[in-house]
Short mmCIF file of C-alpha atoms in Angstrom, two decimals:
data_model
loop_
_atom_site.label_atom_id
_atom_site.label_comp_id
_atom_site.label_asym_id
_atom_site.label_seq_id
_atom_site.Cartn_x
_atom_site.Cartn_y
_atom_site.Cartn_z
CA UNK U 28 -50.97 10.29 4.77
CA UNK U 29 -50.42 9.67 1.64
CA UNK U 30 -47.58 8.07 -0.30
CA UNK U 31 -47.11 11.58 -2.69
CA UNK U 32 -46.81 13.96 1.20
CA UNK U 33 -44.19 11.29 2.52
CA UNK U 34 -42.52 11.52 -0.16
CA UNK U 35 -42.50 15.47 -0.40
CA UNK U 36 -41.68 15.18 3.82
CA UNK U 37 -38.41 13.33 2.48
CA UNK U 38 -37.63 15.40 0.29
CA UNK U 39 -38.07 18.80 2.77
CA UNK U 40 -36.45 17.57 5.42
CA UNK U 41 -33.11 16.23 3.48
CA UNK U 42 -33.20 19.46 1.62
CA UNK U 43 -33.69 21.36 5.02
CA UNK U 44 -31.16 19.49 6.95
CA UNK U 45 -28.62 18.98 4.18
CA UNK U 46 -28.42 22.47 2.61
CA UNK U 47 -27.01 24.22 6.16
CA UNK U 48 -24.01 22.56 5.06
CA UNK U 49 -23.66 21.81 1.52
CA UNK U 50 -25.29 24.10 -1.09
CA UNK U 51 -27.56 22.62 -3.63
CA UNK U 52 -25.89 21.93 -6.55
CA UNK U 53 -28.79 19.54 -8.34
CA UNK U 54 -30.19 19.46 -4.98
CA UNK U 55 -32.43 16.90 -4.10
CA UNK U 56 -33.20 13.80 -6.77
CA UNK U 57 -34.35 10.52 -6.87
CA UNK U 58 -31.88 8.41 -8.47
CA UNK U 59 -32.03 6.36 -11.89
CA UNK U 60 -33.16 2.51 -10.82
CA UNK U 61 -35.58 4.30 -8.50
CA UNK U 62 -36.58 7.44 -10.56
CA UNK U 63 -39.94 6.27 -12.18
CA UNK U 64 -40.99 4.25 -9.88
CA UNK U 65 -43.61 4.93 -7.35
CA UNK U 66 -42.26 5.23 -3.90
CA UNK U 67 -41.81 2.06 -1.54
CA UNK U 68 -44.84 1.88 0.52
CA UNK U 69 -47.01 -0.19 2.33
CA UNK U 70 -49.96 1.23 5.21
CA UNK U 71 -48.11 2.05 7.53
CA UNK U 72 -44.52 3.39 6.24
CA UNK U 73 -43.01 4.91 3.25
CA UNK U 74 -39.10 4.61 1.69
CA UNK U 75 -37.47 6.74 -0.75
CA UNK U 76 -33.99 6.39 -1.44
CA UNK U 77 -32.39 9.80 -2.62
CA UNK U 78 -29.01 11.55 -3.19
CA UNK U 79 -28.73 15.51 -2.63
CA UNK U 80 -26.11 17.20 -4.93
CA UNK U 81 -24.36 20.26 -3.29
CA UNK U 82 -21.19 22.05 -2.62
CA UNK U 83 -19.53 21.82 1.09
CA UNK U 84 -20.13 25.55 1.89
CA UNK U 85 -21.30 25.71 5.18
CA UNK U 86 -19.21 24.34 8.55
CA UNK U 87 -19.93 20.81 8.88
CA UNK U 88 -19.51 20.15 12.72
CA UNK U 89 -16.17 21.70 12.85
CA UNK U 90 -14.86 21.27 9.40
CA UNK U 91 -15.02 23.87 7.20
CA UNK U 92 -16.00 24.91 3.80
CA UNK U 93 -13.87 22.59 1.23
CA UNK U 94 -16.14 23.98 -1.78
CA UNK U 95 -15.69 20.39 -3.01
CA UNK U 96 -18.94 18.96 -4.68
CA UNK U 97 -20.60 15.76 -2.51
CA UNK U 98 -23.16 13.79 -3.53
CA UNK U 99 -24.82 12.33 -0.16
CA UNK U 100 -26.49 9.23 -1.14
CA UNK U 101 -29.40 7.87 1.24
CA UNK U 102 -32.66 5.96 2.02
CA UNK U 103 -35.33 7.30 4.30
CA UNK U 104 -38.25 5.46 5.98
CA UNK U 105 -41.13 7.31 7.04
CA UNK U 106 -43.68 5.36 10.05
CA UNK U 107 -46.83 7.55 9.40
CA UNK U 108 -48.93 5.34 11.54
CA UNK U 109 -48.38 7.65 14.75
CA UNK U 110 -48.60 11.56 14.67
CA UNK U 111 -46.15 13.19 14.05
CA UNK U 112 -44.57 10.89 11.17
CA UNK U 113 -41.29 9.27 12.45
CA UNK U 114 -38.44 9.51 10.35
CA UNK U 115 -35.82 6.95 10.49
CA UNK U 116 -32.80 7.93 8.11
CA UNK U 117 -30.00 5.73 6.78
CA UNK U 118 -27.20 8.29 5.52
CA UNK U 119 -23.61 7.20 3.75
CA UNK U 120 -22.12 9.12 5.69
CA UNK U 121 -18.38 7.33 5.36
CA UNK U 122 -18.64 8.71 1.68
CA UNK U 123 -19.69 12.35 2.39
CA UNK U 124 -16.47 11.91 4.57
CA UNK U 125 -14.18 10.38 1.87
CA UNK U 126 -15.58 12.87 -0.47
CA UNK U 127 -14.32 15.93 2.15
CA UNK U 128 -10.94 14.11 2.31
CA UNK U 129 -10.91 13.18 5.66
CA UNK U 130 -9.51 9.50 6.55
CA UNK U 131 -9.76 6.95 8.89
CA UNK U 132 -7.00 5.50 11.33
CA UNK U 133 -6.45 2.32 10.54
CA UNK U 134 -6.92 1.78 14.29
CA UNK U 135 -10.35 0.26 15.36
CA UNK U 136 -10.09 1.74 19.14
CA UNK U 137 -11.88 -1.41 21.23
CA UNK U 138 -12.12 -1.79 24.92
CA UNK U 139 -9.56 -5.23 25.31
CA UNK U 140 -7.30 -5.41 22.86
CA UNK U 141 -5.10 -7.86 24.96
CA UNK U 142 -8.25 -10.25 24.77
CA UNK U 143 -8.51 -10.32 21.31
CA UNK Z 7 6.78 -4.23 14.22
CA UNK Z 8 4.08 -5.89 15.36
CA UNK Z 9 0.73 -3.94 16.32
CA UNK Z 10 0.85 -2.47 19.78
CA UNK Z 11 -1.99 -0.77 21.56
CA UNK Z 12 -1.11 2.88 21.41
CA UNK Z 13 -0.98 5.61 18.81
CA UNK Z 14 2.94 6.37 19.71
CA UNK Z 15 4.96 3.78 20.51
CA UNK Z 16 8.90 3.18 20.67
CA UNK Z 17 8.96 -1.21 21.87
CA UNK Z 18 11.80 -3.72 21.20
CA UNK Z 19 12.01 -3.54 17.82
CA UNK Z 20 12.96 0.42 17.70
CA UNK Z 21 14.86 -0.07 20.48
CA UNK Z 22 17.44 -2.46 18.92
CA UNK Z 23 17.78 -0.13 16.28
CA UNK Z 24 18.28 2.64 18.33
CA UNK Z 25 21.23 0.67 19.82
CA UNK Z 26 22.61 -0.11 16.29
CA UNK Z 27 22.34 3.45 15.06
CA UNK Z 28 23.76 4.98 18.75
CA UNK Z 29 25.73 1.99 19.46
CA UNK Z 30 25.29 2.66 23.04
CA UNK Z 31 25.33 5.90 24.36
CA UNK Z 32 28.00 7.79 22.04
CA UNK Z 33 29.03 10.89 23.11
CA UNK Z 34 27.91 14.28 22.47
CA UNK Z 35 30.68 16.22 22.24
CA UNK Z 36 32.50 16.36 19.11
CA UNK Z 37 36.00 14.62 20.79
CA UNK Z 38 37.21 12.09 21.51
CA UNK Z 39 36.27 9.59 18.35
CA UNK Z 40 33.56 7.43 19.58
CA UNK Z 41 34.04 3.19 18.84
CA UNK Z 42 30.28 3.19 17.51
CA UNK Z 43 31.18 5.88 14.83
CA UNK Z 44 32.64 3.29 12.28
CA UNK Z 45 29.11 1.33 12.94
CA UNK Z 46 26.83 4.29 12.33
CA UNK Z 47 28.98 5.18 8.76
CA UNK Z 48 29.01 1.51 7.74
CA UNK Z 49 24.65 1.75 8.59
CA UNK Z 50 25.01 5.40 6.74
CA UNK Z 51 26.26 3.80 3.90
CA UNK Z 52 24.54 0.57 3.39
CA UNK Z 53 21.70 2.69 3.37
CA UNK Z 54 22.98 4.68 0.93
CA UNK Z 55 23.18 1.58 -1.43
CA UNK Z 56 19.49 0.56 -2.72
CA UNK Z 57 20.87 -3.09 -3.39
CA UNK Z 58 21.11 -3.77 0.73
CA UNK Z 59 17.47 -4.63 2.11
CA UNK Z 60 16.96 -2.49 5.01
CA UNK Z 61 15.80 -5.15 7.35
CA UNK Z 62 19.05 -6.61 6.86
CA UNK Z 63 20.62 -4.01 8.62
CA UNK Z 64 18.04 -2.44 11.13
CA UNK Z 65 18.82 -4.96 13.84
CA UNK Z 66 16.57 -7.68 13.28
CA UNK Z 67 18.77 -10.36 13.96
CA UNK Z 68 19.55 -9.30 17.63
CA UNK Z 69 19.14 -12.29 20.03
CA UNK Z 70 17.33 -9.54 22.09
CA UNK Z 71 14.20 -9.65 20.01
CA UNK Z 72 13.89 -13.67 20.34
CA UNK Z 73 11.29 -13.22 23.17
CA UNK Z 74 9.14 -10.99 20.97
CA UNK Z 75 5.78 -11.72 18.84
CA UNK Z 76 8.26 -12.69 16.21
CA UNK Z 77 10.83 -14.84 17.69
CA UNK Z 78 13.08 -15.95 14.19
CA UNK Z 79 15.09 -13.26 12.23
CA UNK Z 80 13.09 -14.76 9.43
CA UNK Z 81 9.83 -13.44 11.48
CA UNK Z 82 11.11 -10.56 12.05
CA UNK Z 83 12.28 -9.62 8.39
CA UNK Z 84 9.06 -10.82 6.93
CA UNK Z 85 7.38 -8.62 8.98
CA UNK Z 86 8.75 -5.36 7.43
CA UNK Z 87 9.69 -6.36 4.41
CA UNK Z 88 5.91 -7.79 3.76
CA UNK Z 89 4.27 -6.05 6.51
CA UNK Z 90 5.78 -2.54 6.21
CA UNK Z 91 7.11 -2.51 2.62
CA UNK Z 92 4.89 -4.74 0.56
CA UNK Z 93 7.57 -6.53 -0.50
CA UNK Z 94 6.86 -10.51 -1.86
CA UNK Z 95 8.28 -13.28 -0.91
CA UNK Z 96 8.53 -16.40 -3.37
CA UNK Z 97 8.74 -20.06 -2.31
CA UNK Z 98 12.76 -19.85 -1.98
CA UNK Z 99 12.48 -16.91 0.64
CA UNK Z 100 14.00 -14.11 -2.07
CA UNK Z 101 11.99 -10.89 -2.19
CA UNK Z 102 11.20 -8.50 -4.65
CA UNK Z 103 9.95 -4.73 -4.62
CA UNK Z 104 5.81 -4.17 -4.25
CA UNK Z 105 4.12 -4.27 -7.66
CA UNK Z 106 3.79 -0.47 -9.20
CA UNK Z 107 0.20 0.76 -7.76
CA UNK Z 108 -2.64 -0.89 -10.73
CA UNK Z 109 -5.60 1.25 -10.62
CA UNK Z 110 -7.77 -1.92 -12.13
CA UNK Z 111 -6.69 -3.57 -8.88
CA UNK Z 112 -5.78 -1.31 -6.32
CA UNK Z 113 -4.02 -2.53 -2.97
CA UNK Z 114 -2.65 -1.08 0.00
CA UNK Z 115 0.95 -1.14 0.84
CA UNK Z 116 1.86 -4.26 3.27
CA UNK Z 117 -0.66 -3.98 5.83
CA UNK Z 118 -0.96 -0.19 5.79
CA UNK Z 119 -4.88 0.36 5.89
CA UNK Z 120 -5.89 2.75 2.91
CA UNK Z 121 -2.61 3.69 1.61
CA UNK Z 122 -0.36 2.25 -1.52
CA UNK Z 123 3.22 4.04 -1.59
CA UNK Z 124 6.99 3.51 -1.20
CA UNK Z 125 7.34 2.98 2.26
CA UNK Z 126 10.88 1.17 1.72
CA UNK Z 127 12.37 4.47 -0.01
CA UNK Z 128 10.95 6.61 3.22
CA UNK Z 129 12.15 4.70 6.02
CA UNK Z 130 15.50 4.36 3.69
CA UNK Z 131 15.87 7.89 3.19
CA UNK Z 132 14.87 8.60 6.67
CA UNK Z 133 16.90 6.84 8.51
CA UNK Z 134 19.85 7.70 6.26
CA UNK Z 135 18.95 11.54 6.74
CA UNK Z 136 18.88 10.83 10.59
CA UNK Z 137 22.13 9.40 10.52
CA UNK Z 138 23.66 11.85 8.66
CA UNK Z 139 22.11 14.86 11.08
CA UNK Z 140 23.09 12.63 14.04
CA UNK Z 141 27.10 12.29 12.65
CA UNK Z 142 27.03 16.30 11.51
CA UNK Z 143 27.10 15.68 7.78
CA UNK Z 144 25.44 17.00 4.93
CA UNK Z 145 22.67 15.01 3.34
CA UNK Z 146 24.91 12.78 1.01
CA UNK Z 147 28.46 13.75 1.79
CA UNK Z 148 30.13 11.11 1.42
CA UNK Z 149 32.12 9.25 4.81
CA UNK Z 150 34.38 6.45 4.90
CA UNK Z 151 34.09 3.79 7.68
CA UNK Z 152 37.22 5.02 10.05
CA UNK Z 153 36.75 8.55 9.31
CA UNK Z 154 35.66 11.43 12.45
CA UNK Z 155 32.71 12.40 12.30
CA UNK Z 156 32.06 16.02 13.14
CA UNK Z 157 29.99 14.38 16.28
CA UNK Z 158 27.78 11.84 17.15
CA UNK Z 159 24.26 12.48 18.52
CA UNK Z 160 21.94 9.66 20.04
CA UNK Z 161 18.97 9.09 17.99
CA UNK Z 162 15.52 8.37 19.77
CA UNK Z 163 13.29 6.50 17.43
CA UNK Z 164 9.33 6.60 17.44
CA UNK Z 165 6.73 5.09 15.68
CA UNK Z 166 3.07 7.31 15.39
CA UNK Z 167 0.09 5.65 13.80
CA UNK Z 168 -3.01 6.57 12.02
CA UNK Z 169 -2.53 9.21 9.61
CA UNK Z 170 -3.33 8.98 5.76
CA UNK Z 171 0.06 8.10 4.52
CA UNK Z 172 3.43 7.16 5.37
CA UNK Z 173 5.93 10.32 6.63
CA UNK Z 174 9.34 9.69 8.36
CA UNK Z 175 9.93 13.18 10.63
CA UNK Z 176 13.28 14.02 11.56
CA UNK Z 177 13.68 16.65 14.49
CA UNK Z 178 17.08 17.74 16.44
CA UNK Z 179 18.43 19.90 19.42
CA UNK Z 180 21.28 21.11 20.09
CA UNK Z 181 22.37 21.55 23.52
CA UNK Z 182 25.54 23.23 23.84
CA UNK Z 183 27.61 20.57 22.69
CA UNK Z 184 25.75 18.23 22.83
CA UNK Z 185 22.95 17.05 20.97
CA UNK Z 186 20.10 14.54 20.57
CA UNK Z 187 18.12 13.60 17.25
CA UNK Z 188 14.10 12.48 17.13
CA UNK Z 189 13.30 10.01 14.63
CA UNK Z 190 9.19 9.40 14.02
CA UNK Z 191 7.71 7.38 11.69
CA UNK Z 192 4.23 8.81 11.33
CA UNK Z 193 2.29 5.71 9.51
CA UNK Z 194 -1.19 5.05 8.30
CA UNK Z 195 -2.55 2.13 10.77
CA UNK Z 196 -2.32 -1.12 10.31
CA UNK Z 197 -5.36 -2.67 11.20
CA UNK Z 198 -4.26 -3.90 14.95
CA UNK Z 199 -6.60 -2.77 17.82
CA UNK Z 200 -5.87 0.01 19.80
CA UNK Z 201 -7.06 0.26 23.66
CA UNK Z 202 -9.68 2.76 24.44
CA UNK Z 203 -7.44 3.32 27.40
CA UNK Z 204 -4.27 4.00 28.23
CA UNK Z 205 -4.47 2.23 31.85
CA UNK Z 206 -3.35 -1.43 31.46
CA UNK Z 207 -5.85 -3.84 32.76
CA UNK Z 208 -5.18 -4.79 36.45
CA UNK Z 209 -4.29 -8.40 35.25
CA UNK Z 210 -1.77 -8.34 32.50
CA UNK Z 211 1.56 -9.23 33.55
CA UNK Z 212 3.82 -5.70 32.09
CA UNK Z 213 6.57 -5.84 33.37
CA UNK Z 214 7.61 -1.90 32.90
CA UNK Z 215 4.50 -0.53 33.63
CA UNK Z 216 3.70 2.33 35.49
CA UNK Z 217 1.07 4.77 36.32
CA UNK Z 218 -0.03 8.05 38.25
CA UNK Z 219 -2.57 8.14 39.78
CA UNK Z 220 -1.64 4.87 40.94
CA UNK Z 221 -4.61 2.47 40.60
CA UNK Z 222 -3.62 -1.01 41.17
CA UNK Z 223 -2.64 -1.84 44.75
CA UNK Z 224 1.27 -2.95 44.59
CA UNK Z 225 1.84 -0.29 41.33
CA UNK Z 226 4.76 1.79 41.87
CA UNK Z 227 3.46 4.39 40.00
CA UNK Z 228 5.75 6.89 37.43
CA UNK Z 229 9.57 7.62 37.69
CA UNK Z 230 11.82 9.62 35.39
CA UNK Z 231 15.14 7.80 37.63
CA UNK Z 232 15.68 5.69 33.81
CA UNK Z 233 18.09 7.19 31.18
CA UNK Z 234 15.05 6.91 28.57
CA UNK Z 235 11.66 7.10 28.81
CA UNK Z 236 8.11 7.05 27.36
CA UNK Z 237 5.04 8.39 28.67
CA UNK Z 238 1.61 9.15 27.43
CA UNK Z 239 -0.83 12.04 29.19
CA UNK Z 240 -4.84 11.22 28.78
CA UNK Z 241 -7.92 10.31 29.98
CA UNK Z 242 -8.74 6.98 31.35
CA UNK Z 243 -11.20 6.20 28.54
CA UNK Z 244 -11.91 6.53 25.20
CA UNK Z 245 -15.48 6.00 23.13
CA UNK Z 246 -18.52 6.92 21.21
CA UNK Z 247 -21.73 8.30 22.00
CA UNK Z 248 -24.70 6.35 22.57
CA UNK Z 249 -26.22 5.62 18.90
CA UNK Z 250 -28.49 8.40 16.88
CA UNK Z 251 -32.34 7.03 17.20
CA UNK Z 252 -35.12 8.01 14.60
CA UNK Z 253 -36.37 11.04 15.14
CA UNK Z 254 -39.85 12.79 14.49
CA UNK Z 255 -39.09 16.21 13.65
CA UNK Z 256 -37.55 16.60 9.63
CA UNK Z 257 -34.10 18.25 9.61
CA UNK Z 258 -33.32 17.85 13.11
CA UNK Z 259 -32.15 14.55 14.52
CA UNK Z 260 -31.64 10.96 13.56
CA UNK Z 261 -29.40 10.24 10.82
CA UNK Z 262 -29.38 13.26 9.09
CA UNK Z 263 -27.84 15.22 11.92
CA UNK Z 264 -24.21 15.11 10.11
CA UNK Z 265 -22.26 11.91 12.55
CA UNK Z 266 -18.77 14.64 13.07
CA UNK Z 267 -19.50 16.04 16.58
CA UNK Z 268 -22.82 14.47 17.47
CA UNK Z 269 -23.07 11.23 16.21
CA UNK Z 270 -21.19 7.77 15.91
CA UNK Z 271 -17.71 9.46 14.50
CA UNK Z 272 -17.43 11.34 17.77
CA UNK Z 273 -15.16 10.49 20.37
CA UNK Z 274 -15.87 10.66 23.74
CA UNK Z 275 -12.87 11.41 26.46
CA UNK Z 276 -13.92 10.81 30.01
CA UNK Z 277 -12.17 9.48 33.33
CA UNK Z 278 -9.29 11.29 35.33
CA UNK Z 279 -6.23 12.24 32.85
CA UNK Z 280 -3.54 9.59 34.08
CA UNK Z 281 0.08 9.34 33.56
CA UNK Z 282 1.38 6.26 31.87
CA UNK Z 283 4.77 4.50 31.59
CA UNK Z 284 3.42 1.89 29.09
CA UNK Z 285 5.44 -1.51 29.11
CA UNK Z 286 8.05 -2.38 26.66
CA UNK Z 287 6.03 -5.12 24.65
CA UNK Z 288 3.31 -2.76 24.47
CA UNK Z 289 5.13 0.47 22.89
CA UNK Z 290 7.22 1.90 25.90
CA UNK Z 291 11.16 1.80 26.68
CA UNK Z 292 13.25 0.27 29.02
CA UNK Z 293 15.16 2.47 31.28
CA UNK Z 294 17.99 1.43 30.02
CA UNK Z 295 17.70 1.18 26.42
CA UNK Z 296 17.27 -2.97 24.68
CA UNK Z 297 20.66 -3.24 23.17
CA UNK Z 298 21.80 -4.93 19.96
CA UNK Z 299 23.34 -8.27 20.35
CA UNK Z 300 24.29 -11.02 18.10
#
């Protein structure tokens, strides 16, 4: 596989999976310290780091449409040494949720809180 | 005010200044003129004056707290005036008011995670509402210490954690003639743990603790015998899913499955729902009430 079809994987499956739920706004981009550079590769894996620019339209897991613009900023890692490709993803996901307006307790919930 | 392990909690602290607002148990009925009626109107109207520090008259200096996570009234005042107000202390021990909110250096309020306001003016202006529902006045009408008070309610006091900012909720119920007011503050957390179950573990010594289904041999399990109470209805446990893993097929999967209802931001309920009387210390009530003593 080469470097250029990883890439192009990255870019279909963020699209694919992100667009259910936010609509593109720019879409899909590569962003500035990475734009001109050839993607991060070696034999055996690939990395692109991304962001995808859309509009909360679609129910995200129970909360629904804001219409507030998100930009969901990520890195994916593609293993094309086996068949299928194996795609591990690293999302920001606690800024897609700041960006909704949801919050956090305050509260980290732990097991033995009278051992602490 | 120190961190307990539950969402909803009453403890000591509240408790003392339940007994300084009710002064006992005052009577519902609007006659006769209640002793603890001269104390709620002189509370009323300290509040009223911006000038008086509210720890200075919540309570705090109650020999009943001494046993507590902050055993000095000095412990105890720093705690909300630093903890819950963002107040500063200088070297002498004076306060002053939180700095006004700099956007070049943002902070949060005291210890509140996330969350820069005027916590001071809304537990003021709470409790001072509270009062004045409690005593049958309108909000600001003036009363002078010795006066009659149309009546004199009880006033329950709770704190609830975990929300975005800093509300004080005020709720009352009439019943005939009598009455009873609900005080909750409803607080962004503070940082302190909180137990992904509401079952004590078999080897802490609480002292008011109860549950139902009993679990630990020699537990007495629930009763609702006490004049007050406190009791929280869930699940024995609390968690997350097992972690995402890579995945090989694009758009389904892995990280880019969105974490709200299938990934590490979900919350996982499981066990038998249990009953729970949790101890004082911990957030609960005593059956009787901790009362105010100097």
């Amino acid at each position: 596989m080469t470097d250029k079809l990883a890439a192009d994987l990255i870019r279909d499956d963020v699209e694919q999976s992100l667009g259910r739920f936010f609509a593109p706004r720019e879409g899909f981009n590569v962003p500035a310290p990475f734009a001109h550079a050839e993607p991060i590769a070696n034999q055996s894996h690939t990395a692109v780091i991304w962001e995808y620019s859309g509009v909360h339209t679609g129910d995200f897991h129970g909360i629904k449409p804001t219409r507030r613009e998100v930009i969901v900023r990520g890195a994916t890692v593609v293993d094309h040494s086996q068949e299928p490709p194996l795609f591990h993803r690293y999302v920001d996901w606690a800024e897609v949720m700041g960006q909704l307006g949801l919050a956090i307790t305050g509260r980290p919930a732990v097991d033995a809180p009278f051992d602490l | 005010m120190v961190g307990m392990p539950y969402y909803y909690e009453t403890g000591p602290t509240f408790e003392v200044l339940e007994d300084v607002l009710n002064n006992g148990d005052p009577p519902s009925a609007p006659a006769p003129r209640f002793p603890g009626d001269d104390r709620a109107i002189h509370v009323l109207n300290q509040l009223r004056d911006p000038s008086v520090f509210i720890a200075t008259i919540m309570g705090l200096d109650s020999v009943t707290l001494n046993a507590g996570p902050n055993p000095t009234v000095a412990d105890r005042i720093r705690a909300v005036n630093r903890d819950w107000f963002g107040m500063q202390e200088d070297p002498t021990g004076a306060w002053s008011p939180q700095p006004p909110f700099d956007p070049a250096n943002p902070v949060t309020t005291g210890r509140w995670v996330n969350w820069y306001g005027h916590a001071e003016a809304i537990v003021r202006t709470t409790l001072q509402r509270a009062l004045e529902v409690a005593l049958g006045l309108e909000p600001d009408q003036p009363i002078e210490v010795g006066a009659s008070p149309p009546r004199h309610w009880p006033i329950a006091m709770v704190w609830k954690c975990g929300q975005p900012w800093f509300e004080g909720w005020i709720t009352w119920r009439r019943l005939g003639a009598h009455g009873l007011v609900f005080v909750v503050f409803s607080t962004p957390g503070n940082g302190d743990p909180i137990a992904t179950t509401p079952l004590a573990p078999p080897n802490r010594p609480v002292a008011e603790y109860r549950e139902h289904p009993v679990r630990s041999p020699g537990a007495l399990g629930i009763t609702c015998a006490g004049d007050r109470g406190h009791w929280v209805v869930a699940q024995e446990h609390q968690g997350p899913p097992p972690a995402w893993v890579p995945s090989s097929t694009p758009g389904a999967g892995g990280g880019l499955v969105p974490p709200i209802g299938s990934g590490p931001m979900l919350t996982v309920s499981d066990g038998d729902v249990v009953t729970i009387a949790p101890s004082e210390i911990d957030g609960g009530v005593l059956a009787a009430g901790r009362p105010y003593q100097r």
